[in-house]
C-alpha cells in the first residue's frame, strides 16, 4: 500500500510548509488533506472526515500536547510524531505511533519512516490470506446434523444419526433410516459427501454413502473388492472397489 492521503498537525507555519514540501518531494502523488495547528482543530477535523493514510503530528501544539487528541477521539490511522524535544520519545509509542522524528526533520529520515510503514502493510496484506487459510484448517469444520423435510402441511426434521445409508438412483437421493423408513432429500451424493462427518459416513461408490454404524459385516469380494452387509438391509449389495478398499478398511479400523 502506498501512502496517498496525509494530514499534518503542526502549529508553526514554517515547519508545516517545510514538512509539506518534503512529503510531496518523497511522494509526488500524495495529497495533503489538511494542515491543522491545534488540539481543538484536529479533534474537530478528524471527527468529520474520513481517516487519512497517515498523520504527521507535532507533539507540542498551540493549545497543549497533541496526546490530548487521543483523549477526545479515536485516531484510526498510524501517526508519525515530530518534535524538537526527545523527552517524549517513550510516550509516543503508547499511541498509534509508527515512528518518532526529531526536528529539524531530514528528508532521508522521513522517507525511511514512510517506506518502513508501507513495507509493513505490504507484508501484512500478504500474510493475511495465509493466516486465514491456516485458521480455516485449524478450526473444526461443522458438519450437517439434520435435514428439514416437507411433511404434510409443514416440515419435519430427520437427524443425520438416524440415517443408515444414502442411496442415489435416477437423480433422486434417498436417506434410508435405521427404522426401515426412507426419506427423499434434495442434496446429491456429491454435496452430501462434503456435508457429512467423514468419521461416520463413507462414500462407498457412485450410489452409496454408508453410516459406519450400519455396517454389519465386511466380506472379501472378487478381484480385491469388498462387499458390505448392512444392518437392517441384508439384501442390499454395497460393493467397495479395489482402489477404495484400503481407504475403507482404514476408515473402519480407526
JSON list of C-alpha atoms in Angstrom, two decimals:
[
{"chain": "A", "resi": 1, "resn": "UNK", "atom": "CA", "xyz": [0.00, 0.00, 0.00]},
{"chain": "A", "resi": 2, "resn": "UNK", "atom": "CA", "xyz": [1.32, 3.42, -0.97]},
{"chain": "A", "resi": 3, "resn": "UNK", "atom": "CA", "xyz": [0.62, 6.38, 1.32]},
{"chain": "A", "resi": 4, "resn": "UNK", "atom": "CA", "xyz": [-1.70, 8.72, -0.59]},
{"chain": "A", "resi": 5, "resn": "UNK", "atom": "CA", "xyz": [-3.62, 10.83, 1.93]},
{"chain": "A", "resi": 6, "resn": "UNK", "atom": "CA", "xyz": [-1.76, 12.72, 4.64]},
{"chain": "A", "resi": 7, "resn": "UNK", "atom": "CA", "xyz": [-2.77, 15.10, 7.42]},
{"chain": "A", "resi": 8, "resn": "UNK", "atom": "CA", "xyz": [-0.21, 17.43, 9.01]},
{"chain": "A", "resi": 9, "resn": "UNK", "atom": "CA", "xyz": [-0.76, 18.61, 12.60]},
{"chain": "A", "resi": 10, "resn": "UNK", "atom": "CA", "xyz": [1.79, 21.36, 13.26]},
{"chain": "A", "resi": 11, "resn": "UNK", "atom": "CA", "xyz": [1.31, 24.77, 14.89]},
{"chain": "A", "resi": 12, "resn": "UNK", "atom": "CA", "xyz": [4.33, 26.52, 13.36]},
{"chain": "A", "resi": 13, "resn": "UNK", "atom": "CA", "xyz": [3.64, 27.51, 9.76]},
{"chain": "A", "resi": 14, "resn": "UNK", "atom": "CA", "xyz": [7.27, 27.39, 8.54]},
{"chain": "A", "resi": 15, "resn": "UNK", "atom": "CA", "xyz": [7.63, 23.86, 9.89]},
{"chain": "A", "resi": 16, "resn": "UNK", "atom": "CA", "xyz": [4.29, 22.83, 8.39]},
{"chain": "A", "resi": 17, "resn": "UNK", "atom": "CA", "xyz": [5.22, 24.27, 4.98]},
{"chain": "A", "resi": 18, "resn": "UNK", "atom": "CA", "xyz": [8.61, 22.55, 5.05]},
{"chain": "A", "resi": 19, "resn": "UNK", "atom": "CA", "xyz": [7.09, 19.23, 6.05]},
{"chain": "A", "resi": 20, "resn": "UNK", "atom": "CA", "xyz": [4.52, 19.50, 3.27]},
{"chain": "A", "resi": 21, "resn": "UNK", "atom": "CA", "xyz": [7.28, 20.22, 0.75]},
{"chain": "A", "resi": 22, "resn": "UNK", "atom": "CA", "xyz": [9.34, 17.22, 1.94]},
{"chain": "A", "resi": 23, "resn": "UNK", "atom": "CA", "xyz": [6.35, 14.90, 1.79]},
{"chain": "A", "resi": 24, "resn": "UNK", "atom": "CA", "xyz": [5.46, 15.92, -1.76]},
{"chain": "A", "resi": 25, "resn": "UNK", "atom": "CA", "xyz": [9.09, 15.56, -2.82]},
{"chain": "A", "resi": 26, "resn": "UNK", "atom": "CA", "xyz": [9.10, 11.99, -1.50]},
{"chain": "A", "resi": 27, "resn": "UNK", "atom": "CA", "xyz": [5.54, 11.13, -2.61]},
{"chain": "A", "resi": 28, "resn": "UNK", "atom": "CA", "xyz": [4.60, 13.44, -5.51]},
{"chain": "A", "resi": 29, "resn": "UNK", "atom": "CA", "xyz": [1.22, 11.73, -5.94]},
{"chain": "A", "resi": 30, "resn": "UNK", "atom": "CA", "xyz": [0.28, 12.16, -2.26]},
{"chain": "A", "resi": 31, "resn": "UNK", "atom": "CA", "xyz": [-2.49, 14.52, -1.17]},
{"chain": "A", "resi": 32, "resn": "UNK", "atom": "CA", "xyz": [-2.16, 16.74, 1.89]},
{"chain": "A", "resi": 33, "resn": "UNK", "atom": "CA", "xyz": [-5.73, 16.69, 3.15]},
{"chain": "A", "resi": 34, "resn": "UNK", "atom": "CA", "xyz": [-5.29, 19.30, 5.88]},
{"chain": "A", "resi": 35, "resn": "UNK", "atom": "CA", "xyz": [-2.77, 21.24, 7.92]},
{"chain": "A", "resi": 36, "resn": "UNK", "atom": "CA", "xyz": [-4.07, 21.67, 11.48]},
{"chain": "A", "resi": 37, "resn": "UNK", "atom": "CA", "xyz": [-2.45, 23.72, 14.24]},
{"chain": "A", "resi": 38, "resn": "UNK", "atom": "CA", "xyz": [-4.22, 22.85, 17.50]},
{"chain": "A", "resi": 39, "resn": "UNK", "atom": "CA", "xyz": [-5.72, 20.03, 19.54]},
{"chain": "A", "resi": 40, "resn": "UNK", "atom": "CA", "xyz": [-9.20, 21.51, 19.20]},
{"chain": "A", "resi": 41, "resn": "UNK", "atom": "CA", "xyz": [-9.00, 21.92, 15.43]},
{"chain": "A", "resi": 42, "resn": "UNK", "atom": "CA", "xyz": [-7.52, 18.45, 14.99]},
{"chain": "A", "resi": 43, "resn": "UNK", "atom": "CA", "xyz": [-10.28, 16.76, 17.01]},
{"chain": "A", "resi": 44, "resn": "UNK", "atom": "CA", "xyz": [-12.95, 18.61, 15.04]},
{"chain": "A", "resi": 45, "resn": "UNK", "atom": "CA", "xyz": [-11.41, 17.74, 11.65]},
{"chain": "A", "resi": 46, "resn": "UNK", "atom": "CA", "xyz": [-10.85, 14.06, 12.47]},
{"chain": "A", "resi": 47, "resn": "UNK", "atom": "CA", "xyz": [-14.41, 13.72, 13.73]},
{"chain": "A", "resi": 48, "resn": "UNK", "atom": "CA", "xyz": [-15.87, 14.91, 10.43]},
{"chain": "A", "resi": 49, "resn": "UNK", "atom": "CA", "xyz": [-13.55, 13.45, 7.80]},
{"chain": "A", "resi": 50, "resn": "UNK", "atom": "CA", "xyz": [-12.54, 10.04, 6.56]},
{"chain": "A", "resi": 51, "resn": "UNK", "atom": "CA", "xyz": [-9.33, 8.81, 8.13]},
{"chain": "A", "resi": 52, "resn": "UNK", "atom": "CA", "xyz": [-6.12, 9.59, 6.20]},
{"chain": "A", "resi": 53, "resn": "UNK", "atom": "CA", "xyz": [-3.44, 7.03, 5.43]},
{"chain": "A", "resi": 54, "resn": "UNK", "atom": "CA", "xyz": [-1.11, 8.67, 7.93]},
{"chain": "A", "resi": 55, "resn": "UNK", "atom": "CA", "xyz": [-0.85, 11.70, 10.23]},
{"chain": "A", "resi": 56, "resn": "UNK", "atom": "CA", "xyz": [2.31, 13.76, 10.74]},
{"chain": "A", "resi": 57, "resn": "UNK", "atom": "CA", "xyz": [1.76, 15.06, 14.28]},
{"chain": "A", "resi": 58, "resn": "UNK", "atom": "CA", "xyz": [3.81, 17.58, 16.21]},
{"chain": "A", "resi": 59, "resn": "UNK", "atom": "CA", "xyz": [3.86, 16.84, 19.94]},
{"chain": "A", "resi": 60, "resn": "UNK", "atom": "CA", "xyz": [3.56, 20.41, 21.19]},
{"chain": "A", "resi": 61, "resn": "UNK", "atom": "CA", "xyz": [0.69, 22.42, 19.74]},
{"chain": "A", "resi": 62, "resn": "UNK", "atom": "CA", "xyz": [-0.69, 25.90, 20.40]},
{"chain": "A", "resi": 63, "resn": "UNK", "atom": "CA", "xyz": [-3.27, 24.69, 22.94]},
{"chain": "A", "resi": 64, "resn": "UNK", "atom": "CA", "xyz": [-1.44, 21.75, 24.53]},
{"chain": "A", "resi": 65, "resn": "UNK", "atom": "CA", "xyz": [0.23, 18.44, 23.81]},
{"chain": "A", "resi": 66, "resn": "UNK", "atom": "CA", "xyz": [-1.11, 16.53, 20.83]},
{"chain": "A", "resi": 67, "resn": "UNK", "atom": "CA", "xyz": [-1.56, 13.47, 23.06]},
{"chain": "A", "resi": 68, "resn": "UNK", "atom": "CA", "xyz": [-4.77, 15.14, 24.23]},
{"chain": "A", "resi": 69, "resn": "UNK", "atom": "CA", "xyz": [-6.27, 14.48, 20.78]},
{"chain": "A", "resi": 70, "resn": "UNK", "atom": "CA", "xyz": [-6.39, 10.77, 21.61]},
{"chain": "A", "resi": 71, "resn": "UNK", "atom": "CA", "xyz": [-8.43, 11.53, 24.76]},
{"chain": "A", "resi": 72, "resn": "UNK", "atom": "CA", "xyz": [-11.20, 13.13, 22.70]},
{"chain": "A", "resi": 73, "resn": "UNK", "atom": "CA", "xyz": [-11.41, 10.96, 19.61]},
{"chain": "A", "resi": 74, "resn": "UNK", "atom": "CA", "xyz": [-10.33, 7.55, 18.36]},
{"chain": "A", "resi": 75, "resn": "UNK", "atom": "CA", "xyz": [-7.49, 8.01, 15.90]},
{"chain": "A", "resi": 76, "resn": "UNK", "atom": "CA", "xyz": [-7.76, 5.10, 13.47]},
{"chain": "A", "resi": 77, "resn": "UNK", "atom": "CA", "xyz": [-4.66, 5.66, 11.37]},
{"chain": "A", "resi": 78, "resn": "UNK", "atom": "CA", "xyz": [-0.91, 5.48, 12.06]},
{"chain": "A", "resi": 79, "resn": "UNK", "atom": "CA", "xyz": [0.96, 8.52, 13.31]},
{"chain": "A", "resi": 80, "resn": "UNK", "atom": "CA", "xyz": [4.49, 9.78, 12.84]},
{"chain": "A", "resi": 81, "resn": "UNK", "atom": "CA", "xyz": [5.25, 12.16, 15.70]},
{"chain": "A", "resi": 82, "resn": "UNK", "atom": "CA", "xyz": [7.55, 15.12, 15.14]},
{"chain": "A", "resi": 83, "resn": "UNK", "atom": "CA", "xyz": [9.10, 17.26, 17.84]},
{"chain": "A", "resi": 84, "resn": "UNK", "atom": "CA", "xyz": [12.17, 19.24, 18.78]},
{"chain": "A", "resi": 85, "resn": "UNK", "atom": "CA", "xyz": [12.21, 17.53, 22.20]},
{"chain": "A", "resi": 86, "resn": "UNK", "atom": "CA", "xyz": [13.40, 13.98, 22.76]},
{"chain": "A", "resi": 87, "resn": "UNK", "atom": "CA", "xyz": [11.72, 13.74, 26.20]},
{"chain": "A", "resi": 88, "resn": "UNK", "atom": "CA", "xyz": [8.54, 12.35, 24.57]},
{"chain": "A", "resi": 89, "resn": "UNK", "atom": "CA", "xyz": [10.27, 9.51, 22.73]},
{"chain": "A", "resi": 90, "resn": "UNK", "atom": "CA", "xyz": [8.91, 6.75, 25.00]},
{"chain": "A", "resi": 91, "resn": "UNK", "atom": "CA", "xyz": [5.47, 8.25, 25.50]},
{"chain": "A", "resi": 92, "resn": "UNK", "atom": "CA", "xyz": [4.58, 8.49, 21.80]},
{"chain": "A", "resi": 93, "resn": "UNK", "atom": "CA", "xyz": [4.63, 4.73, 21.36]},
{"chain": "A", "resi": 94, "resn": "UNK", "atom": "CA", "xyz": [1.65, 4.39, 23.69]},
{"chain": "A", "resi": 95, "resn": "UNK", "atom": "CA", "xyz": [-0.40, 5.77, 20.85]},
{"chain": "A", "resi": 96, "resn": "UNK", "atom": "CA", "xyz": [-0.63, 4.90, 17.13]},
{"chain": "A", "resi": 97, "resn": "UNK", "atom": "CA", "xyz": [2.96, 5.88, 16.53]},
{"chain": "A", "resi": 98, "resn": "UNK", "atom": "CA", "xyz": [4.99, 4.12, 13.87]},
{"chain": "A", "resi": 99, "resn": "UNK", "atom": "CA", "xyz": [7.94, 6.48, 14.21]},
{"chain": "A", "resi": 100, "resn": "UNK", "atom": "CA", "xyz": [9.31, 9.49, 16.09]},
{"chain": "A", "resi": 101, "resn": "UNK", "atom": "CA", "xyz": [11.30, 12.13, 14.21]},
{"chain": "A", "resi": 102, "resn": "UNK", "atom": "CA", "xyz": [13.27, 14.92, 15.80]},
{"chain": "A", "resi": 103, "resn": "UNK", "atom": "CA", "xyz": [13.26, 18.38, 14.24]},
{"chain": "A", "resi": 104, "resn": "UNK", "atom": "CA", "xyz": [14.70, 19.58, 12.01]},
{"chain": "A", "resi": 105, "resn": "UNK", "atom": "CA", "xyz": [13.37, 16.63, 10.03]},
{"chain": "A", "resi": 106, "resn": "UNK", "atom": "CA", "xyz": [15.70, 15.34, 7.35]},
{"chain": "A", "resi": 107, "resn": "UNK", "atom": "CA", "xyz": [14.27, 14.13, 4.06]},
{"chain": "A", "resi": 108, "resn": "UNK", "atom": "CA", "xyz": [16.10, 10.80, 4.27]},
{"chain": "A", "resi": 109, "resn": "UNK", "atom": "CA", "xyz": [14.71, 10.05, 7.75]},
{"chain": "A", "resi": 110, "resn": "UNK", "atom": "CA", "xyz": [11.18, 10.90, 6.67]},
{"chain": "A", "resi": 111, "resn": "UNK", "atom": "CA", "xyz": [11.45, 8.76, 3.55]},
{"chain": "A", "resi": 112, "resn": "UNK", "atom": "CA", "xyz": [12.76, 5.82, 5.60]},
{"chain": "A", "resi": 113, "resn": "UNK", "atom": "CA", "xyz": [9.81, 6.13, 8.00]},
{"chain": "A", "resi": 114, "resn": "UNK", "atom": "CA", "xyz": [7.28, 6.15, 5.16]},
{"chain": "A", "resi": 115, "resn": "UNK", "atom": "CA", "xyz": [8.96, 3.27, 3.34]},
{"chain": "A", "resi": 116, "resn": "UNK", "atom": "CA", "xyz": [9.11, 1.15, 6.51]},
{"chain": "A", "resi": 117, "resn": "UNK", "atom": "CA", "xyz": [5.40, 1.60, 7.14]},
{"chain": "A", "resi": 118, "resn": "UNK", "atom": "CA", "xyz": [4.47, 0.80, 3.53]},
{"chain": "A", "resi": 119, "resn": "UNK", "atom": "CA", "xyz": [6.62, -2.33, 3.63]},
{"chain": "A", "resi": 120, "resn": "UNK", "atom": "CA", "xyz": [4.97, -3.41, 6.88]},
{"chain": "A", "resi": 121, "resn": "UNK", "atom": "CA", "xyz": [1.48, -3.01, 5.38]},
{"chain": "A", "resi": 122, "resn": "UNK", "atom": "CA", "xyz": [2.51, -4.96, 2.29]},
{"chain": "A", "resi": 123, "resn": "UNK", "atom": "CA", "xyz": [3.79, -7.83, 4.44]},
{"chain": "A", "resi": 124, "resn": "UNK", "atom": "CA", "xyz": [0.57, -7.86, 6.50]},
{"chain": "A", "resi": 125, "resn": "UNK", "atom": "CA", "xyz": [-1.57, -7.93, 3.34]},
{"chain": "A", "resi": 126, "resn": "UNK", "atom": "CA", "xyz": [0.48, -10.84, 2.04]},
{"chain": "A", "resi": 127, "resn": "UNK", "atom": "CA", "xyz": [0.25, -12.78, 5.28]},
{"chain": "A", "resi": 128, "resn": "UNK", "atom": "CA", "xyz": [-3.46, -12.22, 5.98]},
{"chain": "A", "resi": 129, "resn": "UNK", "atom": "CA", "xyz": [-4.78, -14.72, 3.36]},
{"chain": "A", "resi": 130, "resn": "UNK", "atom": "CA", "xyz": [-2.22, -17.29, 4.54]},
{"chain": "A", "resi": 131, "resn": "UNK", "atom": "CA", "xyz": [-3.26, -16.83, 8.19]},
{"chain": "A", "resi": 132, "resn": "UNK", "atom": "CA", "xyz": [-6.96, -17.01, 7.28]},
{"chain": "A", "resi": 133, "resn": "UNK", "atom": "CA", "xyz": [-6.35, -20.23, 5.38]},
{"chain": "A", "resi": 134, "resn": "UNK", "atom": "CA", "xyz": [-4.45, -21.73, 8.34]},
{"chain": "A", "resi": 135, "resn": "UNK", "atom": "CA", "xyz": [-7.22, -20.74, 10.75]},
{"chain": "A", "resi": 136, "resn": "UNK", "atom": "CA", "xyz": [-9.79, -22.34, 8.47]},
{"chain": "A", "resi": 137, "resn": "UNK", "atom": "CA", "xyz": [-7.82, -25.58, 8.54]},
{"chain": "A", "resi": 138, "resn": "UNK", "atom": "CA", "xyz": [-7.26, -25.45, 12.30]},
{"chain": "A", "resi": 139, "resn": "UNK", "atom": "CA", "xyz": [-10.85, -24.64, 13.23]},
{"chain": "A", "resi": 140, "resn": "UNK", "atom": "CA", "xyz": [-13.08, -27.71, 13.30]},
{"chain": "A", "resi": 141, "resn": "UNK", "atom": "CA", "xyz": [-15.48, -27.94, 10.39]},
{"chain": "A", "resi": 142, "resn": "UNK", "atom": "CA", "xyz": [-19.17, -28.02, 11.23]},
{"chain": "A", "resi": 143, "resn": "UNK", "atom": "CA", "xyz": [-20.98, -30.92, 9.59]},
{"chain": "A", "resi": 144, "resn": "UNK", "atom": "CA", "xyz": [-24.65, -31.42, 8.86]},
{"chain": "A", "resi": 145, "resn": "UNK", "atom": "CA", "xyz": [-26.68, -32.66, 11.84]},
{"chain": "A", "resi": 146, "resn": "UNK", "atom": "CA", "xyz": [-30.21, -32.80, 10.45]},
{"chain": "A", "resi": 147, "resn": "UNK", "atom": "CA", "xyz": [-32.46, -32.42, 7.45]},
{"chain": "A", "resi": 148, "resn": "UNK", "atom": "CA", "xyz": [-35.59, -30.27, 7.30]},
{"chain": "A", "resi": 149, "resn": "UNK", "atom": "CA", "xyz": [-38.05, -32.13, 5.07]},
{"chain": "A", "resi": 150, "resn": "UNK", "atom": "CA", "xyz": [-41.56, -31.36, 3.80]},
{"chain": "A", "resi": 151, "resn": "UNK", "atom": "CA", "xyz": [-44.22, -33.19, 5.78]},
{"chain": "A", "resi": 152, "resn": "UNK", "atom": "CA", "xyz": [-47.97, -32.88, 5.25]},
{"chain": "A", "resi": 153, "resn": "UNK", "atom": "CA", "xyz": [-48.77, -29.17, 5.59]},
{"chain": "A", "resi": 154, "resn": "UNK", "atom": "CA", "xyz": [-45.41, -28.30, 7.10]},
{"chain": "A", "resi": 155, "resn": "UNK", "atom": "CA", "xyz": [-42.00, -29.76, 7.79]},
{"chain": "A", "resi": 156, "resn": "UNK", "atom": "CA", "xyz": [-40.27, -32.34, 9.93]},
{"chain": "A", "resi": 157, "resn": "UNK", "atom": "CA", "xyz": [-36.66, -32.96, 10.89]},
{"chain": "A", "resi": 158, "resn": "UNK", "atom": "CA", "xyz": [-34.65, -36.12, 10.37]},
{"chain": "A", "resi": 159, "resn": "UNK", "atom": "CA", "xyz": [-31.40, -36.40, 12.28]},
{"chain": "A", "resi": 160, "resn": "UNK", "atom": "CA", "xyz": [-28.33, -37.48, 10.34]},
{"chain": "A", "resi": 161, "resn": "UNK", "atom": "CA", "xyz": [-27.61, -40.07, 13.05]},
{"chain": "A", "resi": 162, "resn": "UNK", "atom": "CA", "xyz": [-30.88, -41.80, 12.10]},
{"chain": "A", "resi": 163, "resn": "UNK", "atom": "CA", "xyz": [-29.64, -42.47, 8.54]},
{"chain": "A", "resi": 164, "resn": "UNK", "atom": "CA", "xyz": [-28.17, -45.91, 7.85]},
{"chain": "A", "resi": 165, "resn": "UNK", "atom": "CA", "xyz": [-27.18, -45.04, 4.29]},
{"chain": "A", "resi": 166, "resn": "UNK", "atom": "CA", "xyz": [-27.86, -42.68, 1.40]},
{"chain": "A", "resi": 167, "resn": "UNK", "atom": "CA", "xyz": [-28.72, -44.17, -1.97]},
{"chain": "A", "resi": 168, "resn": "UNK", "atom": "CA", "xyz": [-28.81, -42.39, -5.33]},
{"chain": "A", "resi": 169, "resn": "UNK", "atom": "CA", "xyz": [-30.97, -43.61, -8.21]},
{"chain": "A", "resi": 170, "resn": "UNK", "atom": "CA", "xyz": [-32.49, -41.83, -11.22]},
{"chain": "A", "resi": 171, "resn": "UNK", "atom": "CA", "xyz": [-31.24, -38.42, -10.00]},
{"chain": "A", "resi": 172, "resn": "UNK", "atom": "CA", "xyz": [-33.00, -38.94, -6.66]},
{"chain": "A", "resi": 173, "resn": "UNK", "atom": "CA", "xyz": [-31.28, -39.26, -3.28]},
{"chain": "A", "resi": 174, "resn": "UNK", "atom": "CA", "xyz": [-32.90, -41.47, -0.67]},
{"chain": "A", "resi": 175, "resn": "UNK", "atom": "CA", "xyz": [-31.99, -41.41, 3.01]},
{"chain": "A", "resi": 176, "resn": "UNK", "atom": "CA", "xyz": [-32.68, -44.91, 4.39]},
{"chain": "A", "resi": 177, "resn": "UNK", "atom": "CA", "xyz": [-33.18, -44.89, 8.13]},
{"chain": "A", "resi": 178, "resn": "UNK", "atom": "CA", "xyz": [-32.29, -47.48, 10.76]},
{"chain": "A", "resi": 179, "resn": "UNK", "atom": "CA", "xyz": [-36.01, -47.96, 11.45]},
{"chain": "A", "resi": 180, "resn": "UNK", "atom": "CA", "xyz": [-36.60, -49.18, 7.89]},
{"chain": "A", "resi": 181, "resn": "UNK", "atom": "CA", "xyz": [-38.21, -46.00, 6.53]},
{"chain": "A", "resi": 182, "resn": "UNK", "atom": "CA", "xyz": [-36.69, -43.79, 3.87]},
{"chain": "A", "resi": 183, "resn": "UNK", "atom": "CA", "xyz": [-36.90, -40.12, 3.01]},
{"chain": "A", "resi": 184, "resn": "UNK", "atom": "CA", "xyz": [-36.16, -38.17, -0.18]},
{"chain": "A", "resi": 185, "resn": "UNK", "atom": "CA", "xyz": [-33.53, -35.46, 0.29]},
{"chain": "A", "resi": 186, "resn": "UNK", "atom": "CA", "xyz": [-32.67, -32.78, -2.25]},
{"chain": "A", "resi": 187, "resn": "UNK", "atom": "CA", "xyz": [-28.88, -32.98, -1.97]},
{"chain": "A", "resi": 188, "resn": "UNK", "atom": "CA", "xyz": [-26.97, -35.19, -4.44]},
{"chain": "A", "resi": 189, "resn": "UNK", "atom": "CA", "xyz": [-24.37, -37.57, -3.02]},
{"chain": "A", "resi": 190, "resn": "UNK", "atom": "CA", "xyz": [-21.55, -35.27, -4.17]},
{"chain": "A", "resi": 191, "resn": "UNK", "atom": "CA", "xyz": [-22.87, -32.48, -1.97]},
{"chain": "A", "resi": 192, "resn": "UNK", "atom": "CA", "xyz": [-23.69, -34.78, 0.96]},
{"chain": "A", "resi": 193, "resn": "UNK", "atom": "CA", "xyz": [-20.16, -36.13, 0.86]},
{"chain": "A", "resi": 194, "resn": "UNK", "atom": "CA", "xyz": [-18.93, -32.63, 1.74]},
{"chain": "A", "resi": 195, "resn": "UNK", "atom": "CA", "xyz": [-21.61, -32.03, 4.40]},
{"chain": "A", "resi": 196, "resn": "UNK", "atom": "CA", "xyz": [-21.38, -35.29, 6.35]},
{"chain": "A", "resi": 197, "resn": "UNK", "atom": "CA", "xyz": [-18.80, -36.03, 9.03]},
{"chain": "A", "resi": 198, "resn": "UNK", "atom": "CA", "xyz": [-16.24, -38.39, 7.43]},
{"chain": "A", "resi": 199, "resn": "UNK", "atom": "CA", "xyz": [-15.72, -40.06, 10.80]},
{"chain": "A", "resi": 200, "resn": "UNK", "atom": "CA", "xyz": [-19.21, -41.52, 10.50]},
{"chain": "A", "resi": 201, "resn": "UNK", "atom": "CA", "xyz": [-20.02, -41.61, 6.77]},
{"chain": "A", "resi": 202, "resn": "UNK", "atom": "CA", "xyz": [-18.10, -43.12, 3.86]},
{"chain": "A", "resi": 203, "resn": "UNK", "atom": "CA", "xyz": [-18.69, -42.70, 0.12]},
{"chain": "A", "resi": 204, "resn": "UNK", "atom": "CA", "xyz": [-18.71, -46.36, -0.85]},
{"chain": "A", "resi": 205, "resn": "UNK", "atom": "CA", "xyz": [-19.35, -45.92, -4.57]},
{"chain": "A", "resi": 206, "resn": "UNK", "atom": "CA", "xyz": [-21.36, -43.84, -7.03]},
{"chain": "A", "resi": 207, "resn": "UNK", "atom": "CA", "xyz": [-24.67, -44.91, -5.46]},
{"chain": "A", "resi": 208, "resn": "UNK", "atom": "CA", "xyz": [-24.00, -45.25, -1.72]},
{"chain": "A", "resi": 209, "resn": "UNK", "atom": "CA", "xyz": [-22.82, -43.24, 1.26]},
{"chain": "A", "resi": 210, "resn": "UNK", "atom": "CA", "xyz": [-22.93, -45.51, 4.31]},
{"chain": "A", "resi": 211, "resn": "UNK", "atom": "CA", "xyz": [-23.05, -44.85, 8.04]},
{"chain": "A", "resi": 212, "resn": "UNK", "atom": "CA", "xyz": [-20.36, -46.74, 9.96]},
{"chain": "A", "resi": 213, "resn": "UNK", "atom": "CA", "xyz": [-22.97, -47.87, 12.48]},
{"chain": "A", "resi": 214, "resn": "UNK", "atom": "CA", "xyz": [-24.92, -49.58, 9.68]},
{"chain": "A", "resi": 215, "resn": "UNK", "atom": "CA", "xyz": [-22.05, -51.91, 8.74]},
{"chain": "A", "resi": 216, "resn": "UNK", "atom": "CA", "xyz": [-22.82, -55.44, 9.91]},
{"chain": "A", "resi": 217, "resn": "UNK", "atom": "CA", "xyz": [-20.14, -57.35, 8.02]},
{"chain": "A", "resi": 218, "resn": "UNK", "atom": "CA", "xyz": [-17.28, -56.76, 5.59]},
{"chain": "A", "resi": 219, "resn": "UNK", "atom": "CA", "xyz": [-16.61, -59.61, 3.15]},
{"chain": "A", "resi": 220, "resn": "UNK", "atom": "CA", "xyz": [-13.83, -60.13, 0.63]},
{"chain": "A", "resi": 221, "resn": "UNK", "atom": "CA", "xyz": [-15.17, -59.99, -2.91]},
{"chain": "A", "resi": 222, "resn": "UNK", "atom": "CA", "xyz": [-13.57, -60.99, -6.16]},
{"chain": "A", "resi": 223, "resn": "UNK", "atom": "CA", "xyz": [-10.69, -59.07, -7.72]},
{"chain": "A", "resi": 224, "resn": "UNK", "atom": "CA", "xyz": [-9.72, -57.32, -4.47]},
{"chain": "A", "resi": 225, "resn": "UNK", "atom": "CA", "xyz": [-13.11, -55.71, -3.90]},
{"chain": "A", "resi": 226, "resn": "UNK", "atom": "CA", "xyz": [-15.12, -55.69, -0.67]},
{"chain": "A", "resi": 227, "resn": "UNK", "atom": "CA", "xyz": [-18.77, -56.47, -0.09]},
{"chain": "A", "resi": 228, "resn": "UNK", "atom": "CA", "xyz": [-20.56, -54.67, 2.74]},
{"chain": "A", "resi": 229, "resn": "UNK", "atom": "CA", "xyz": [-23.51, -56.24, 4.51]},
{"chain": "A", "resi": 230, "resn": "UNK", "atom": "CA", "xyz": [-25.73, -53.63, 6.15]},
{"chain": "A", "resi": 231, "resn": "UNK", "atom": "CA", "xyz": [-27.69, -53.96, 9.36]},
{"chain": "A", "resi": 232, "resn": "UNK", "atom": "CA", "xyz": [-31.45, -53.95, 8.75]},
{"chain": "A", "resi": 233, "resn": "UNK", "atom": "CA", "xyz": [-30.78, -54.12, 5.00]},
{"chain": "A", "resi": 234, "resn": "UNK", "atom": "CA", "xyz": [-29.12, -57.51, 4.37]},
{"chain": "A", "resi": 235, "resn": "UNK", "atom": "CA", "xyz": [-30.43, -57.67, 0.79]},
{"chain": "A", "resi": 236, "resn": "UNK", "atom": "CA", "xyz": [-28.52, -54.54, -0.24]},
{"chain": "A", "resi": 237, "resn": "UNK", "atom": "CA", "xyz": [-25.24, -55.18, -2.03]},
{"chain": "A", "resi": 238, "resn": "UNK", "atom": "CA", "xyz": [-22.74, -52.40, -1.39]},
{"chain": "A", "resi": 239, "resn": "UNK", "atom": "CA", "xyz": [-19.50, -53.04, -3.27]},
{"chain": "A", "resi": 240, "resn": "UNK", "atom": "CA", "xyz": [-16.24, -51.22, -2.48]},
{"chain": "A", "resi": 241, "resn": "UNK", "atom": "CA", "xyz": [-13.82, -51.10, -5.41]},
{"chain": "A", "resi": 242, "resn": "UNK", "atom": "CA", "xyz": [-10.31, -52.50, -5.14]},
{"chain": "A", "resi": 243, "resn": "UNK", "atom": "CA", "xyz": [-8.94, -48.94, -5.30]},
{"chain": "A", "resi": 244, "resn": "UNK", "atom": "CA", "xyz": [-11.15, -47.77, -2.42]},
{"chain": "A", "resi": 245, "resn": "UNK", "atom": "CA", "xyz": [-10.80, -50.93, -0.30]},
{"chain": "A", "resi": 246, "resn": "UNK", "atom": "CA", "xyz": [-7.66, -49.80, 1.63]},
{"chain": "A", "resi": 247, "resn": "UNK", "atom": "CA", "xyz": [-9.26, -46.42, 2.38]},
{"chain": "A", "resi": 248, "resn": "UNK", "atom": "CA", "xyz": [-12.42, -48.12, 3.61]},
{"chain": "A", "resi": 249, "resn": "UNK", "atom": "CA", "xyz": [-10.52, -50.55, 5.86]},
{"chain": "A", "resi": 250, "resn": "UNK", "atom": "CA", "xyz": [-8.55, -47.66, 7.35]},
{"chain": "A", "resi": 251, "resn": "UNK", "atom": "CA", "xyz": [-11.82, -45.82, 7.99]},
{"chain": "A", "resi": 252, "resn": "UNK", "atom": "CA", "xyz": [-13.35, -48.81, 9.76]},
{"chain": "A", "resi": 253, "resn": "UNK", "atom": "CA", "xyz": [-10.20, -49.52, 11.75]},
{"chain": "A", "resi": 254, "resn": "UNK", "atom": "CA", "xyz": [-9.59, -46.01, 13.17]}
]
